[in-house]
Amino acid sequence: MISSETLFQALTSGLLMGSAYALIAIGFTVVFGVMRIVNFGHGHLVMAAMFASYALHRYVGLDPYVSAVLVFPAFIGLGALLHRVVIVPIMDASHAAHMLTTLGLLLVIENAMNLIFGGDLRSVNTSLSGQSLILGGVALPWTRLVAAAVSLIAIGGIWVGLKYTRFGTEIRAAADNRIGAMLVGVPIQRVFLRAFALATATAAVAGTILVPFYLVNPFVGHDFMLKAFVIAIIGGLGSLPGALAAGLLVGLIEAAGSVFLTASLGNALVFGLLMIMLLVRPSGLFGRVQS
Amino acid sequence: MSNPSADAAATPATAAPPSMTTHKAGRTLATSLAILLALGAALPFFAPEHIVTAGIVVLLNCYLAQCWNLAAGYAGQFSLGHSVFIGIGGYTSTILFTKFGLSPWLGCILGGILAAGVGTLLAMIVFRYRIKGVFFAVVTLSAAEVVRGLFENWDFVGSTAGVVMVLSNDPGNMMFNSRTPYFLIALAMVGLLAYGTFAMERTRFGQYLIALREDEDAAEASGVPTYKCKVAVIALSAFCTAFGGTFYAQFLLFIVPETMFSFEHVLTMMLGAMIGGAGTVIGPIVGSVIFGVLAEALRSLPFENSREIASGARIVYALVLMVIVIKLPGGIVSLFARRQRSGQ
């Protein structure tokens, strides 16, 4: 029998992890929503950010929370570069070409990291490592709390930005109707560039907050990519509230699965949910029916 | 019947329109392929063992890329879940052998049937709900994750610890002390599937597949039974892929869910087929062989260990893939095909 404390502990950490998943998924879903491009490399960008934090910690001695100040702008630049080199040439190509090119990007990132850092799992200790907030018999590690808090703030910030700024309005216009947006004078190429850079920057944030408690090797990107996919589709591709709700849901299912079943069955459960979702409601929880 | 290949021929982006592969060109292709196979068969008798081992891996990758090419290259169904069929093939023959003493020569056929069954079921559900394109890729990818999760928790098949087979020189059970028989079996698989693909291209079914790849709505409107064709091609591709799974299991003599259901297989299949030229008979072979030769060439460079070689090769290959997708969607063989056509 599983005690209520174990269950509560699992569900809380599921929710905390789910918030970080939601942030990863939002970067993915923004790119799809605005540019209609499936970025298979998104999870690997998160992994690359984790390695960037790791390297700055290991060789420069910077705390990941401090080095975020360097990693974040670096990834905005990386996003702009990738947009120019990888995304622009395939904008008008088929979905198959999108998938193949971004899978190529995935392979390049994964193997570059494998070449530099090797395949071993690595960890980073921060000022907050090993400390927990005890709340009603449940221990909440500070690193996970910070990760969840930063994720929620970032998601809220993106939501407000999309809703109330000029840049956000342009992004939504481009997502809604590309031709229409161009006709009313939205600088569509610049919007795409910014959207992709924004998505890459969210990957940097996610990587920075995950690395204090999530072991990193070149292959964890695969898991993030799958999670981003699952969450974006369950929530409805292009939907921000959908991604948040689905992220929390996936975190919960995963945690509950690892308590009641095994970790790998919990994972299988998440993908089972995705398949059912695609069959019964392909537009997702919060998605609109797209033409 | 209207000619469904007319659409295909109008699109130069996809390699080798059927109009090009006339009877004569087909015979030239078949002859050159036969000569290549004969030359290949001689290789294990003079080459050093590590070359033969590398050759087996290259041939297996060729074969798997050919299988993936049936569904993705010819019918345009971009599966990212083909590792399921490798796993089912490998596990079926291995479990039947270790638990019931059935020879893998027979087990591989049962594995193929089982994989085709799973493929049919999956395809029926997915295509009934009109899931296509990116969503088809994601559903197949998640199906692979689900099946792998189930195998990792299934004690009867050894869960995460897997199954080990004891090596003995036992040709009746597809086990050999020498590398040579493995090489010849793999070569035969590649040759047979190349011929099978070549023959399929010329059937009405093959033309239907190409038509629905080029424009599904137009194909449907001209009377192509697109639903049946898509289910059939997934089943066929799954059936063939499972043989690769059995061969892989017999070659390693050790199976775990992590290697049998690895996404790496899918990437390898995709890379080989796309770089060589998807939707052609020789494309997947050309792509996989180039990858194999590249990996072997990198081995001679002063890298410290195999990890660096493998990573380096994959980076180069991924970059080539991206360039090819952007600049040369028909793959390497389309260069050759274009020249041949303009020469005629």
XYZ file of C-alpha atoms in Angstrom:
635
model
C 0.000 0.000 0.000
C 1.275 3.437 -0.880
C 1.034 5.968 1.910
C -0.724 9.251 1.298
C 2.553 11.077 1.942
C 4.333 9.181 -0.838
C 1.473 9.880 -3.168
C 1.322 13.550 -2.250
C 5.088 13.820 -2.619
C 4.950 12.233 -6.058
C 2.091 14.382 -7.252
C 3.742 17.588 -6.047
C 7.002 16.795 -7.779
C 4.952 15.821 -10.822
C 3.357 19.265 -10.866
C 6.707 21.000 -10.357
C 8.280 19.001 -13.181
C 5.189 19.546 -15.306
C 5.674 23.321 -15.142
C 9.158 22.959 -16.606
C 7.807 20.603 -19.289
C 5.196 23.225 -20.130
C 7.902 25.838 -20.655
C 9.778 23.507 -22.998
C 6.581 22.747 -24.888
C 5.755 26.435 -25.277
C 8.926 27.107 -27.229
C 8.005 24.227 -29.500
C 4.377 25.216 -29.871
C 5.158 28.883 -30.642
C 7.359 27.843 -33.555
C 4.667 25.543 -34.862
C 1.848 27.993 -34.280
C 3.569 30.916 -35.988
C 5.750 29.299 -38.625
C 4.001 25.938 -39.149
C 7.343 24.231 -38.622
C 7.796 21.174 -36.449
C 11.098 21.635 -34.693
C 12.391 18.197 -33.736
C 15.538 19.878 -32.455
C 13.804 21.863 -29.712
C 14.434 19.341 -26.934
C 18.071 19.214 -27.952
C 18.333 22.989 -27.648
C 17.232 22.560 -24.019
C 19.923 19.910 -23.604
C 22.508 22.211 -25.215
C 21.567 24.953 -22.743
C 22.020 22.473 -19.896
C 25.508 21.696 -21.173
C 26.251 25.407 -21.525
C 25.326 25.876 -17.857
C 27.292 22.783 -16.940
C 30.408 24.017 -18.760
C 30.196 27.490 -17.213
C 29.855 25.869 -13.790
C 32.611 23.319 -14.286
C 35.239 25.508 -15.966
C 34.383 29.060 -14.858
C 32.748 28.261 -11.550
C 29.534 30.143 -12.227
C 26.326 29.129 -10.501
C 23.717 28.145 -13.141
C 21.333 30.775 -11.827
C 24.054 33.396 -12.408
C 25.308 32.071 -15.737
C 21.755 32.305 -17.079
C 22.615 35.960 -17.701
C 25.141 34.737 -20.285
C 23.294 31.709 -21.615
C 20.023 33.538 -22.279
C 21.374 36.194 -24.696
C 23.687 33.618 -26.268
C 20.687 31.471 -27.120
C 18.764 34.411 -28.546
C 21.728 34.816 -30.898
C 21.850 31.088 -31.575
C 18.137 31.123 -32.362
C 18.592 33.986 -34.814
C 21.475 32.147 -36.450
C 19.550 28.871 -36.728
C 16.621 30.752 -38.167
C 18.814 32.257 -40.861
C 20.742 29.090 -41.710
C 18.247 26.282 -41.153
C 14.704 27.612 -41.059
C 14.619 30.260 -43.818
C 15.632 27.804 -46.588
C 12.810 25.405 -45.673
C 10.018 27.883 -44.925
C 8.128 27.072 -48.117
C 9.081 23.396 -48.312
C 6.888 20.425 -47.394
C 6.267 19.126 -43.891
C 8.487 16.185 -44.709
C 11.340 18.592 -45.460
C 10.683 20.408 -42.165
C 10.863 17.157 -40.239
C 14.011 15.943 -41.973
C 15.858 19.224 -41.601
C 15.020 19.634 -37.924
C 15.850 15.967 -37.308
C 19.190 16.812 -38.902
C 19.530 19.696 -36.465
C 18.760 17.269 -33.625
C 21.523 14.936 -34.802
C 24.050 17.758 -35.124
C 23.385 19.072 -31.598
C 23.323 15.616 -30.021
C 26.544 14.470 -31.640
C 28.340 17.767 -31.140
C 27.633 17.498 -27.405
C 28.648 13.845 -27.439
C 31.887 14.818 -29.154
C 32.666 17.564 -26.646
C 31.354 16.158 -23.373
C 30.954 12.427 -23.930
C 27.981 10.290 -23.039
C 28.271 10.205 -19.226
C 25.516 11.656 -17.080
C 26.639 14.884 -15.453
C 25.297 16.940 -12.587
C 25.676 20.509 -11.370
C 25.598 21.561 -7.744
C 24.207 24.964 -6.930
C 23.826 27.048 -3.798
C 20.367 25.525 -3.414
C 21.294 21.869 -3.955
C 20.286 19.442 -1.241
C 18.006 21.873 0.552
C 14.292 21.370 0.756
C 11.249 23.222 1.901
C 9.329 20.982 4.323
C 5.624 21.530 3.929
C 3.176 19.301 5.809
C 5.456 16.258 5.804
C 6.359 16.729 2.151
C 9.885 17.736 1.183
C 10.033 20.098 -1.769
C 13.580 20.546 -3.075
C 14.351 24.220 -3.615
C 15.879 23.591 -7.020
C 12.603 22.130 -8.248
C 10.570 24.900 -6.644
C 12.721 27.522 -8.365
C 12.388 25.655 -11.661
C 8.602 25.593 -11.385
C 8.403 29.230 -10.281
C 10.662 30.469 -13.070
C 8.729 28.376 -15.603
C 5.399 29.785 -14.510
C 6.739 33.350 -14.507
C 8.247 32.845 -17.971
C 5.019 31.360 -19.299
C 3.036 34.229 -17.771
C 5.479 36.722 -19.263
C 5.199 35.196 -22.719
C 1.414 35.171 -22.439
C 1.286 38.845 -21.445
C 3.813 39.697 -24.145
C 1.802 37.953 -26.836
C -1.401 39.578 -25.674
C -0.400 43.174 -25.029
C 2.746 44.133 -26.935
C 3.044 45.122 -30.564
C 5.468 42.239 -31.179
C 2.947 39.845 -29.620
C 0.145 41.163 -31.772
C 2.291 40.718 -34.862
C 3.121 37.157 -33.857
C -0.539 36.324 -33.307
C -1.485 37.933 -36.591
C 1.149 35.915 -38.431
C -0.034 32.724 -36.717
C -3.644 33.450 -37.501
C -3.308 34.294 -41.162
C 0.108 34.662 -42.733
C -1.091 36.246 -45.991
C -3.501 38.563 -44.221
C -0.789 39.709 -41.830
C 1.562 40.425 -44.739
C -1.174 42.395 -46.507
C -1.706 44.708 -43.545
C 2.020 45.359 -43.329
C 3.286 42.950 -40.660
C 7.019 42.430 -41.347
C 6.552 38.688 -41.538
C 10.198 37.633 -41.916
C 11.187 39.693 -38.896
C 8.307 38.211 -36.911
C 9.464 34.692 -37.785
C 13.022 35.545 -36.815
C 11.916 36.917 -33.462
C 9.537 34.036 -32.793
C 12.266 31.483 -33.421
C 14.774 33.407 -31.309
C 12.157 33.626 -28.545
C 11.556 29.879 -28.696
C 15.289 29.167 -28.521
C 15.580 31.540 -25.570
C 12.824 29.659 -23.705
C 14.843 26.491 -24.303
C 17.791 28.266 -22.663
C 15.683 29.202 -19.633
C 14.374 25.641 -19.347
C 17.885 24.196 -19.587
C 19.246 26.578 -16.972
C 16.580 25.785 -14.395
C 16.633 22.035 -15.042
C 20.366 21.469 -14.799
C 20.608 21.928 -10.986
C 18.546 18.774 -10.414
C 18.283 16.940 -13.736
C 21.266 14.865 -14.846
C 22.387 15.767 -18.332
C 23.938 13.779 -21.148
C 23.622 14.251 -24.924
C 20.627 11.917 -25.074
C 18.253 13.633 -22.624
C 17.249 15.967 -25.455
C 15.322 13.088 -27.004
C 13.105 12.839 -23.944
C 12.469 16.601 -23.904
C 11.631 16.539 -27.600
C 9.082 13.784 -27.088
C 7.587 15.528 -24.065
C 7.351 18.836 -25.937
C 5.570 17.065 -28.756
C 3.138 15.258 -26.498
C 2.318 18.355 -24.470
C 1.959 20.631 -27.479
C -0.436 18.218 -29.171
C -2.457 17.351 -26.069
C -2.782 21.048 -25.259
C -3.547 21.995 -28.833
C -0.732 23.067 -31.157
C -0.116 26.780 -30.851
C -2.079 27.181 -27.610
C -0.290 28.623 -24.570
C -2.867 27.801 -21.861
C -3.212 24.378 -23.481
C 0.519 23.754 -23.192
C 0.497 24.760 -19.523
C -2.473 22.519 -18.680
C -1.080 19.614 -20.684
C 2.393 20.099 -19.183
C 1.015 19.805 -15.669
C -1.111 16.819 -16.723
C 1.877 15.021 -18.246
C 3.958 15.756 -15.128
C 1.207 14.284 -12.948
C 0.698 11.177 -15.076
C 4.414 10.547 -15.195
C 4.754 10.903 -11.413
C 1.669 8.808 -10.666
C 2.841 6.204 -13.153
C 6.207 5.901 -11.458
C 4.525 5.392 -8.063
C 1.805 2.945 -9.040
C 3.526 1.244 -11.961
C 7.118 1.718 -13.107
C 8.800 4.750 -14.636
C 8.841 3.315 -18.139
C 5.161 2.318 -17.935
C 4.335 5.831 -16.745
C 6.090 7.076 -19.849
C 4.163 4.631 -22.032
C 0.965 5.902 -20.402
C 1.788 9.464 -21.468
C 2.242 8.365 -25.061
C -0.899 6.268 -24.900
C -2.754 9.422 -23.843
C -1.239 11.276 -26.797
C -2.440 8.628 -29.246
C -5.953 8.643 -27.823
C -5.959 12.424 -27.940
C -4.883 12.469 -31.586
C -7.645 10.037 -32.446
C -10.568 11.545 -30.539
C -9.637 15.231 -30.439
C -6.769 16.029 -32.788
C -7.040 19.760 -32.133
C -6.075 19.192 -28.491
C -7.543 20.385 -25.196
C -7.464 24.083 -26.013
C -6.859 24.015 -29.740
C -9.093 25.371 -32.419
C -9.975 23.323 -35.450
C -7.404 24.306 -38.026
C -7.921 24.240 -41.724
C -7.544 3.274 -65.779
C -5.971 6.685 -65.881
C -2.232 6.760 -65.566
C -1.432 7.731 -61.977
C 2.252 8.069 -62.737
C 1.599 11.187 -64.791
C 1.435 13.255 -61.611
C 4.643 11.764 -60.352
C 6.493 12.469 -63.572
C 5.401 16.096 -63.444
C 7.253 16.638 -60.163
C 10.995 16.560 -60.667
C 11.617 16.981 -56.918
C 10.936 13.314 -56.226
C 13.503 11.048 -57.729
C 13.221 8.625 -60.595
C 9.809 9.146 -62.127
C 8.582 5.803 -63.431
C 8.570 7.091 -67.003
C 12.353 7.088 -66.899
C 12.713 3.506 -65.777
C 11.814 1.995 -69.090
C 12.238 -1.669 -69.752
C 15.759 -1.135 -71.012
C 16.812 1.071 -68.121
C 15.301 -1.481 -65.761
C 17.327 -4.254 -67.318
C 20.525 -2.203 -67.077
C 19.756 -1.539 -63.423
C 19.050 -5.200 -62.708
C 22.253 -6.284 -64.441
C 24.440 -3.778 -62.640
C 22.820 -4.677 -59.338
C 23.466 -8.377 -59.963
C 27.119 -7.675 -60.790
C 27.488 -5.574 -57.639
C 25.943 -8.339 -55.535
C 28.292 -10.928 -57.030
C 31.305 -8.694 -56.324
C 29.993 -8.067 -52.796
C 29.605 -11.794 -52.169
C 33.318 -12.285 -52.859
C 34.324 -9.646 -50.272
C 34.298 -11.810 -47.096
C 36.664 -14.311 -48.726
C 39.573 -11.894 -49.010
C 38.825 -8.905 -46.752
C 40.017 -8.777 -43.112
C 37.466 -9.623 -40.460
C 36.829 -6.087 -39.170
C 35.944 -4.984 -42.701
C 33.532 -7.890 -43.012
C 31.929 -6.973 -39.665
C 31.589 -3.351 -40.766
C 30.157 -4.643 -44.029
C 27.484 -6.630 -42.194
C 26.388 -3.517 -40.317
C 26.329 -1.506 -43.545
C 24.260 -4.176 -45.284
C 21.814 -4.371 -42.381
C 21.449 -0.578 -42.512
C 20.891 -0.817 -46.276
C 18.191 -3.398 -45.755
C 16.419 -1.434 -43.020
C 16.591 1.767 -45.083
C 15.050 -0.159 -47.993
C 12.201 -1.313 -45.738
C 11.537 2.229 -44.498
C 11.728 3.450 -48.083
C 8.729 1.286 -49.038
C 6.438 3.244 -46.714
C 8.132 6.649 -46.642
C 9.795 6.833 -50.040
C 7.147 5.252 -52.237
C 3.944 6.013 -50.338
C 5.045 9.200 -48.551
C 4.108 7.833 -45.114
C 6.829 9.183 -42.853
C 7.009 6.611 -40.102
C 9.211 7.405 -37.119
C 8.166 4.202 -35.363
C 9.797 1.516 -37.462
C 11.903 0.453 -34.491
C 8.729 -1.306 -33.282
C 8.930 -3.735 -36.179
C 12.652 -4.367 -35.661
C 11.906 -5.105 -32.005
C 8.955 -7.372 -32.740
C 10.960 -9.315 -35.320
C 13.971 -9.730 -33.049
C 11.965 -10.586 -29.954
C 9.592 -13.042 -31.665
C 12.314 -15.179 -33.203
C 14.537 -14.995 -30.115
C 11.802 -15.885 -27.617
C 10.541 -18.720 -29.813
C 14.098 -20.020 -30.045
C 15.166 -19.689 -26.401
C 11.855 -20.792 -24.851
C 10.491 -23.245 -27.405
C 13.512 -24.262 -29.444
C 12.049 -23.061 -32.723
C 14.700 -22.214 -35.305
C 14.999 -18.468 -36.057
C 14.768 -19.405 -39.742
C 11.098 -20.156 -39.028
C 10.777 -17.659 -36.196
C 11.642 -14.770 -38.487
C 8.598 -15.558 -40.629
C 6.339 -15.567 -37.579
C 8.001 -12.339 -36.442
C 7.292 -10.845 -39.850
C 3.645 -11.885 -39.681
C 3.293 -10.499 -36.163
C 4.937 -7.204 -37.155
C 2.695 -6.971 -40.209
C -0.297 -7.566 -37.932
C 0.749 -4.814 -35.535
C 1.494 -2.532 -38.483
C -1.892 -3.250 -40.041
C -3.724 -2.566 -36.793
C -1.846 0.675 -36.208
C -2.294 1.790 -39.814
C -6.008 0.965 -39.791
C -6.602 3.089 -36.698
C -4.398 5.951 -37.846
C -5.616 6.138 -41.432
C -9.262 5.586 -40.457
C -8.966 8.819 -38.486
C -7.262 10.509 -41.459
C -4.066 11.197 -39.555
C -1.313 12.177 -41.951
C 1.936 14.060 -42.359
C 3.517 15.294 -39.160
C 0.801 13.729 -37.030
C 1.402 10.330 -38.592
C 5.085 10.708 -37.721
C 4.235 11.586 -34.124
C 1.728 8.759 -33.672
C 4.198 6.189 -34.963
C 6.916 7.644 -32.744
C 4.672 7.389 -29.678
C 3.572 3.876 -30.624
C 7.250 2.911 -30.546
C 7.627 4.446 -27.073
C 4.530 2.615 -25.804
C 5.660 -0.769 -27.126
C 9.165 -0.255 -25.760
C 7.685 0.633 -22.340
C 5.640 -2.563 -22.405
C 8.653 -4.713 -23.291
C 10.728 -3.112 -20.538
C 8.127 -4.275 -18.028
C 7.332 -7.685 -19.474
C 9.131 -10.310 -17.414
C 8.421 -13.147 -19.844
C 10.714 -11.465 -22.406
C 13.324 -10.562 -19.816
C 12.151 -6.944 -19.212
C 15.071 -4.475 -19.144
C 17.674 -7.239 -18.733
C 16.764 -8.735 -22.104
C 17.616 -12.174 -23.451
C 21.025 -13.646 -24.135
C 21.587 -16.439 -26.639
C 24.561 -18.760 -26.253
C 26.765 -18.791 -29.315
C 27.299 -22.141 -30.943
C 28.090 -22.918 -34.532
C 24.589 -23.924 -35.483
C 23.595 -22.992 -39.051
C 20.164 -24.590 -38.558
C 19.480 -21.936 -35.947
C 21.064 -19.012 -37.836
C 24.202 -18.955 -35.674
C 27.687 -19.034 -37.098
C 31.205 -18.856 -35.731
C 32.387 -17.114 -38.853
C 31.340 -13.658 -39.996
C 31.054 -14.759 -43.621
C 27.591 -16.419 -43.455
C 26.149 -13.361 -41.723
C 27.573 -11.183 -44.476
C 26.107 -13.393 -47.199
C 22.684 -13.536 -45.534
C 22.593 -9.748 -45.202
C 23.703 -9.355 -48.804
C 20.969 -11.735 -49.940
C 18.381 -9.763 -47.957
C 19.480 -6.512 -49.606
C 19.458 -8.101 -53.063
C 16.057 -9.752 -52.640
C 14.437 -6.609 -51.294
C 15.986 -4.512 -54.070
C 14.490 -6.901 -56.605
C 11.179 -6.932 -54.732
C 11.063 -3.129 -54.696
C 11.985 -3.019 -58.370
C 9.137 -5.424 -59.152
C 6.692 -3.562 -56.915
C 7.394 -0.313 -58.747
C 6.030 -1.953 -61.881
C 2.817 -3.278 -60.406
C -0.439 -1.362 -60.263
C -0.015 -1.282 -56.456
C 3.370 0.427 -56.816
C 1.933 3.039 -59.158
C -0.960 3.620 -56.767
C 1.512 4.290 -53.956
C 3.448 6.831 -56.005
C 0.206 8.509 -57.036
C -1.021 8.871 -53.477
C 2.373 10.155 -52.360
C 2.300 12.904 -54.970
C -1.270 14.030 -54.340
C -3.535 11.972 -52.138
C -6.741 13.818 -53.001
C -6.083 13.608 -56.722
C -5.248 9.906 -56.403
C -8.418 9.255 -54.431
C -10.442 11.171 -57.027
C -8.978 9.102 -59.861
C -10.038 5.896 -58.162
C -6.933 4.851 -56.226
C -8.015 2.955 -53.082
C -5.737 5.142 -50.946
C -6.813 3.760 -47.557
C -6.207 0.131 -48.548
C -2.921 1.003 -50.229
C -1.589 2.863 -47.206
C -2.502 0.054 -44.803
C -1.007 -2.511 -47.178
C 2.282 -0.670 -47.589
C 2.718 -0.243 -43.826
C 2.036 -3.963 -43.362
C 4.491 -4.847 -46.128
C 7.158 -2.541 -44.769
C 6.635 -3.904 -41.230
C 6.880 -7.496 -42.490
C 10.211 -6.816 -44.196
C 11.588 -4.761 -41.283
C 10.945 -7.635 -38.854
C 13.395 -9.850 -40.801
C 16.018 -7.201 -40.190
C 15.145 -7.432 -36.482
C 15.681 -11.195 -36.433
C 18.964 -10.857 -38.278
C 20.098 -8.127 -35.873
C 19.220 -10.347 -32.885
C 21.085 -13.335 -34.357
C 24.075 -11.145 -35.131
C 24.264 -9.667 -31.612
C 22.944 -12.798 -29.820
C 21.687 -10.427 -27.159
C 18.503 -8.393 -27.144
C 17.293 -5.665 -24.792
C 14.442 -3.207 -25.392
C 16.931 -0.335 -25.371
C 18.790 -1.530 -28.462
C 15.969 -3.321 -30.278
C 13.471 -0.457 -29.996
C 16.034 2.334 -30.312
C 15.080 5.524 -32.164
C 18.603 5.364 -33.590
C 17.432 2.669 -36.010
C 14.784 5.015 -37.365
C 17.319 7.801 -37.825
C 19.698 5.434 -39.604
C 16.945 4.205 -41.916
C 15.844 7.728 -42.661
C 19.357 9.049 -43.270
C 20.245 6.225 -45.628
C 17.058 6.464 -47.651
C 16.852 10.251 -47.823
C 20.481 10.905 -48.687
C 20.612 8.196 -51.309
C 17.210 9.037 -52.727
C 13.836 8.064 -51.291
C 11.329 6.427 -53.579
C 13.959 4.702 -55.696
C 15.265 1.146 -55.742
C 18.947 1.915 -55.283
C 18.697 5.182 -53.290
C 18.627 3.602 -49.806
C 21.508 1.299 -50.757
C 23.623 4.163 -52.101
C 22.917 6.331 -49.036
C 23.645 3.593 -46.488
C 26.816 2.426 -48.244
C 28.150 5.984 -48.393
C 27.448 6.368 -44.697
C 29.235 3.106 -43.964
C 32.279 4.027 -46.063
C 32.393 7.473 -44.453
C 32.345 5.931 -40.974
C 35.105 3.520 -41.990
C 37.184 6.335 -43.503
C 36.833 8.389 -40.321
C 38.107 5.398 -38.393
C 41.498 5.887 -40.003
C 41.719 9.497 -38.773
C 43.643 10.204 -35.561
C 40.649 10.254 -33.236
C 41.065 8.786 -29.807
C 38.067 6.550 -29.583
C 35.051 5.185 -31.360
C 32.689 7.663 -29.718
C 34.397 10.546 -31.466
C 34.380 8.713 -34.773
C 30.700 7.881 -34.520
C 29.766 11.401 -33.436
C 31.897 13.008 -36.120
C 30.420 10.784 -38.811
C 26.907 11.548 -37.663
C 27.487 15.302 -37.619
C 28.820 15.205 -41.165
C 25.955 12.994 -42.200
C 23.296 15.165 -40.569
C 24.740 18.240 -42.285
C 24.699 16.398 -45.603
C 21.092 15.420 -44.922
C 20.105 19.045 -44.287
C 21.883 20.274 -47.399
C 20.306 17.521 -49.499
C 16.801 18.178 -48.198
C 17.197 21.865 -49.034
C 19.172 21.696 -52.285
C 18.598 18.227 -53.727
C 15.327 16.684 -52.509
C 15.712 13.655 -54.776
C 18.892 12.509 -53.052
C 22.210 11.507 -54.589
C 20.734 9.161 -57.187
C 18.677 12.015 -58.654
C 21.926 13.600 -59.884
C 22.611 10.441 -61.827
C 19.007 10.072 -62.984
C 18.898 13.630 -64.316
C 22.084 13.209 -66.272
C 20.850 9.964 -67.742
C 17.554 11.508 -68.756
C 19.143 14.515 -70.422
C 21.509 12.178 -72.256
C 18.672 10.194 -73.788
